[in-house]
Coordinates of C-alpha atoms and ligand atoms in Angstrom, one line a residue:
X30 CA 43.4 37.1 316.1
X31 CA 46.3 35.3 317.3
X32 CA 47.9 32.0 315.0
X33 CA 48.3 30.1 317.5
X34 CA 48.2 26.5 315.5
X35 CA 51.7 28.8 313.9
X36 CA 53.1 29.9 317.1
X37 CA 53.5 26.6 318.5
X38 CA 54.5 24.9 316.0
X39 CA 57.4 27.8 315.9
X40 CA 58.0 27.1 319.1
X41 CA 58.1 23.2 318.8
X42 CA 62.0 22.6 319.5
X43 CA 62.3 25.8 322.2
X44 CA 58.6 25.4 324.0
X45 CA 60.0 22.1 326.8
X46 CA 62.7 24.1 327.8
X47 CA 61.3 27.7 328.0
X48 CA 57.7 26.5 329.2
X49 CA 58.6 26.5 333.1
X50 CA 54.7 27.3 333.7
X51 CA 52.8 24.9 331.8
X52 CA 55.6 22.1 332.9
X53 CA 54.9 22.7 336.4
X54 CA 51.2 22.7 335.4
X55 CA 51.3 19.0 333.9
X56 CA 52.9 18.4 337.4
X57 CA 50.1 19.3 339.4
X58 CA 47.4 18.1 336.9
X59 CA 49.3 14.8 337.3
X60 CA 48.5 14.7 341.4
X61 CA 44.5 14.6 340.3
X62 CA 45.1 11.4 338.1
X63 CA 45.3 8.7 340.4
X64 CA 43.0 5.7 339.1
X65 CA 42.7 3.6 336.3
X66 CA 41.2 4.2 333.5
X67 CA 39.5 2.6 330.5
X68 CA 39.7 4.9 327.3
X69 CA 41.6 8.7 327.7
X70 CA 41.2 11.6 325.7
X71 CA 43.9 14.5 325.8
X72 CA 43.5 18.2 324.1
X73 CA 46.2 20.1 322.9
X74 CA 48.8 17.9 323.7
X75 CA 51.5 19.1 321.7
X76 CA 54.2 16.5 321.5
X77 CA 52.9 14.1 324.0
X78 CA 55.2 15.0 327.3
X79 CA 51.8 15.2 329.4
X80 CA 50.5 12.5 328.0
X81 CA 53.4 10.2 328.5
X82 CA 53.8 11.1 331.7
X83 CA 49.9 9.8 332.7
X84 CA 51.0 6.6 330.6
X85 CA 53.6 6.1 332.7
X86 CA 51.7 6.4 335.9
X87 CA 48.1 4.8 335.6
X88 CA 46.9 1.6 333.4
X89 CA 44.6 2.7 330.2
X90 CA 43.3 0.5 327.3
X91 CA 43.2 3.3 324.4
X92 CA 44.8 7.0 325.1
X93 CA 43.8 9.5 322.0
X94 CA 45.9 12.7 321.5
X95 CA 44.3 15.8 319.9
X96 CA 46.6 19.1 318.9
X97 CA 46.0 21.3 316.2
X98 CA 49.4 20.5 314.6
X99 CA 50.5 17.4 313.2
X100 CA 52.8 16.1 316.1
X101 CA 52.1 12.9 315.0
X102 CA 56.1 11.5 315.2
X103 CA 56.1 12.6 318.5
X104 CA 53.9 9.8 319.5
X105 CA 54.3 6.2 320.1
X106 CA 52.2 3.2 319.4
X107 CA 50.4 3.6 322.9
X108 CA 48.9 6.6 321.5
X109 CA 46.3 7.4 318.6
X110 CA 47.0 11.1 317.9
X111 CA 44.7 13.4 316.1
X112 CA 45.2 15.9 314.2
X113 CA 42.3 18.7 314.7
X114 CA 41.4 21.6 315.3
X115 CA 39.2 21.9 318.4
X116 CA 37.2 25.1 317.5
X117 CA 35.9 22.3 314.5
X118 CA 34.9 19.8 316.8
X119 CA 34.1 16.3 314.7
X120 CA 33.3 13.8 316.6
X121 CA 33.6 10.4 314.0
X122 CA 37.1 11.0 314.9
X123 CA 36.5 9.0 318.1
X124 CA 35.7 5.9 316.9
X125 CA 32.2 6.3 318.9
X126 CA 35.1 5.2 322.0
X127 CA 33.3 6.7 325.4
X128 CA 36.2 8.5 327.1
X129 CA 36.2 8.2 331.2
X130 CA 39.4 10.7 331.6
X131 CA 39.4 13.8 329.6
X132 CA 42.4 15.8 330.3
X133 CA 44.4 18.5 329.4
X134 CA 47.0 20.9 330.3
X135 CA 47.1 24.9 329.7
X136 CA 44.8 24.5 326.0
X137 CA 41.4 25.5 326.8
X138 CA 42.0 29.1 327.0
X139 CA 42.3 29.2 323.5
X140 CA 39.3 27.5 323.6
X141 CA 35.7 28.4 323.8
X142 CA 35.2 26.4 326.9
X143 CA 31.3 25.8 326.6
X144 CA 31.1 24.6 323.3
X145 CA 33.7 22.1 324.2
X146 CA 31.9 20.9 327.0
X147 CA 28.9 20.7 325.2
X148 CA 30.8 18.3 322.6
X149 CA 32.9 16.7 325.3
X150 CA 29.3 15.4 326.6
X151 CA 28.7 13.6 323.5
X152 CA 32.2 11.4 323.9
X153 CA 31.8 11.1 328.0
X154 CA 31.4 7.9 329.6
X155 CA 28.3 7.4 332.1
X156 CA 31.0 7.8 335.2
X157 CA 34.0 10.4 333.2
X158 CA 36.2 12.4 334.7
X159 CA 37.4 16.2 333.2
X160 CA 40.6 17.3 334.3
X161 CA 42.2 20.3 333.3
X162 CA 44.2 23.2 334.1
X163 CA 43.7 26.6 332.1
X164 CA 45.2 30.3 332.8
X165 CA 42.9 33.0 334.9
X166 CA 41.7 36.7 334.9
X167 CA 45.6 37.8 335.9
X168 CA 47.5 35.5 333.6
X169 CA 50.4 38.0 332.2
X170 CA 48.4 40.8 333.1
X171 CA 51.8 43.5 332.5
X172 CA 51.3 42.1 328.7
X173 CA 47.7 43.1 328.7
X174 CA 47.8 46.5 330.9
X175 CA 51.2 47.9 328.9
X176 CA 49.9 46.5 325.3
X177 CA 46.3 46.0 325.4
X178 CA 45.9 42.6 324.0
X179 CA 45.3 39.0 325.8
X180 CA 43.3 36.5 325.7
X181 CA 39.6 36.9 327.2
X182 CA 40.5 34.7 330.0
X183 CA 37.6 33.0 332.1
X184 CA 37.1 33.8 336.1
X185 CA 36.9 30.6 338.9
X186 CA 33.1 31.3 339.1
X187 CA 32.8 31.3 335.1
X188 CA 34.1 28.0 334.5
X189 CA 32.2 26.8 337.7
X190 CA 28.7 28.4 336.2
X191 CA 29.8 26.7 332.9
X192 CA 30.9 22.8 334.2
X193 CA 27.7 23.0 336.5
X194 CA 25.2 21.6 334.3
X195 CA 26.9 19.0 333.5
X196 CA 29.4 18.2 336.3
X197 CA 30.0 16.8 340.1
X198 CA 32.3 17.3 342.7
X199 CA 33.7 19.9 340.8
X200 CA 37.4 21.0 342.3
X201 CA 38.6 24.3 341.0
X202 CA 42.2 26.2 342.7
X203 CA 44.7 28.4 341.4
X204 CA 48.0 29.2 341.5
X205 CA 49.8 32.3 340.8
X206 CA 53.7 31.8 339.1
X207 CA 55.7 34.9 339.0
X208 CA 58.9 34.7 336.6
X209 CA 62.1 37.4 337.2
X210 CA 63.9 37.9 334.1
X211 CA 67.4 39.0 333.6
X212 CA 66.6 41.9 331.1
X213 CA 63.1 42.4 329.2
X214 CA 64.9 41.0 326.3
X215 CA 65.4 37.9 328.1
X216 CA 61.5 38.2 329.2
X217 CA 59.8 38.5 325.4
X218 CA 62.3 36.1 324.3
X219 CA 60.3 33.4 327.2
X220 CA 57.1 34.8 325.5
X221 CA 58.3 33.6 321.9
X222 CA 60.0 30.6 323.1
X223 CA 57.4 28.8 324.9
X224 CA 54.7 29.9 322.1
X225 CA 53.2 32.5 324.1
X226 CA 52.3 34.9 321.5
X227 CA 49.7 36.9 323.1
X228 CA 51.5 40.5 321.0
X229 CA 51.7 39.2 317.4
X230 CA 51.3 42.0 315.4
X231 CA 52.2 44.4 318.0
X232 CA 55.8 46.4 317.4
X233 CA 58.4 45.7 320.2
X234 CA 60.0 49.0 320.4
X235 CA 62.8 50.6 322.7
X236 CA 60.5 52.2 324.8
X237 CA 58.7 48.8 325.5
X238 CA 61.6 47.2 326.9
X239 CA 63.0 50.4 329.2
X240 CA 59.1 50.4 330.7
X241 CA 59.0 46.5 331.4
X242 CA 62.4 47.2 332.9
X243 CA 62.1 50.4 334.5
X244 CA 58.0 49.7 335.3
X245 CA 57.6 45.9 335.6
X246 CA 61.0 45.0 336.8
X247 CA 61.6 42.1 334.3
X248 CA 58.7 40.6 335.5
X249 CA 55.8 38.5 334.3
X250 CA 53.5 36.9 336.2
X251 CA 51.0 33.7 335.3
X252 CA 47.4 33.0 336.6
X253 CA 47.2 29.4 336.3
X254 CA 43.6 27.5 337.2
X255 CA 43.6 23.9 338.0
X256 CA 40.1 22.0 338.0
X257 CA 38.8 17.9 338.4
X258 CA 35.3 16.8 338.2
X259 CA 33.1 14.1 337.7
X260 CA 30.3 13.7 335.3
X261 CA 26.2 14.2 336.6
X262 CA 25.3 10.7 335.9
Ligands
SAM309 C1 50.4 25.8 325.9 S1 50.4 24.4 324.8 C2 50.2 23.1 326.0 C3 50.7 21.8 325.5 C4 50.7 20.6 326.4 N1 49.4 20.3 326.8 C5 51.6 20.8 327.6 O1 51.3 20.3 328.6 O2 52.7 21.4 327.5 C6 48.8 24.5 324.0 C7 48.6 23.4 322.9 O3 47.3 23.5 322.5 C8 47.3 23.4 321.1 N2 46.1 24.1 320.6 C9 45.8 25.4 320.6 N3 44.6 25.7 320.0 C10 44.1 24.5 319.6 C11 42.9 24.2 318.9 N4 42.1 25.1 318.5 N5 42.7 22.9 318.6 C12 43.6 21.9 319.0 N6 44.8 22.2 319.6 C13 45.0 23.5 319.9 C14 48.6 24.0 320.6 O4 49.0 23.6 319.3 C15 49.5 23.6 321.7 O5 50.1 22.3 321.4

């Protein structure tokens, strides 16, 4: 079991400038928030660059914050961050508010993605909006085919069978990032920096850097999946 509340916390000064995916992520989730909206709701939102960067572009009355660390400093009095852990759902956190944006940017694979639908359901507006963007079936795949280990990451038609239910219009696409590093030093040091930590507890030896140079050419690729819907109201 990864520590991932620990790894990212770690990685707290180093993840903005080593996280080239998931920045490029909040980018594109950005392009799918285009209207107004009354109260939002972010998940793992670390120290608040995604979410400043929706406060900056649309109008809100109340924006809540969620992360499993305490990034509370991070955030200014636009916000009302939380700190929880989302596997521990509690919902008297809200404030019985009726959220009609929920977003959130590369979190939910740590997630178990129905049970936080399920609860998501409970603090949805009549007319809500879900927007997220999560990592696919390839995400670092050389990790998981040289090592073993990864995440159990969700397929497009498993987190379409999953929002069904309780969705419309749902929007799902995917892109594919691949990253060239200088040396495989250079490419497990990205991995640590931007709280990637998908190999904790696993030894790096010599071997495992000549083979990601000699096999995988310094290379690491990323499965991201983007999706937007509307609630089934
Ligand atoms: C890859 S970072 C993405 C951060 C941010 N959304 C961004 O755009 O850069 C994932 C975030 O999810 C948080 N997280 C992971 N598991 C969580 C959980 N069970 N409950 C709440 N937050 C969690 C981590 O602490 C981290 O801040």
């Amino acid at each position: 079991m990864y520590d991932v509340a620990n790894s990212f916390f770690k990685a707290k000064n180093t993840y903005y400038s080593n996280a080239i995916v998931q920045i490029d992520m909040r980018k594109i989730l950005l392009s799918e928030i285009n209207q107004h909206y009354n109260n939002i709701l972010e998940l793992g939102s670390n120290r608040g660059e995604f979410s400043k960067m929706i406060a900056s572009k649309i109008k809100f009355n109340n924006f809540y914050c969620v992360d499993i660390n305490d990034f509370s400093n991070d955030y200014d009095k636009r916000f009302t961050f939380i700190k929880q852990d989302l596997n521990d759902f509690k919902i008297n956190k809200f404030n019985n508010i009726k959220f009609d944006l929920i977003t959130s940017n590369a979190c939910f694979q740590w997630l178990d993605l129905k049970k936080i639908i399920t609860n998501l359901n409970i603090i949805s507006d009549k007319k809500s909006n879900l927007i997220f963007s999560t990592f696919g079936v390839n995400n670092l795949w050389q990790i998981k085919e040289h090592f073993g280990v990864g995440l159990k990451y969700l397929s497009i038609s498993d987190i379409e069978q999953i929002l069904k239910p309780h969705y419309q219009n749902i929007k799902i696409f995917e892109k594919d990032y691949e990253l060239n590093f200088s040396s495989s030093i250079e490419l497990f040091r990205h991995l640590k920096l931007s709280g990637v930590n998908a190999f904790s507890g696993v030894f790096l030896g010599k071997n495992d850097l000549k083979i990601f140079n000699d096999k995988y050419h310094n290379t690491l690729n990323y499965h991201a999946i983007f999706v937007s819907a509307s609630n089934l109201f």
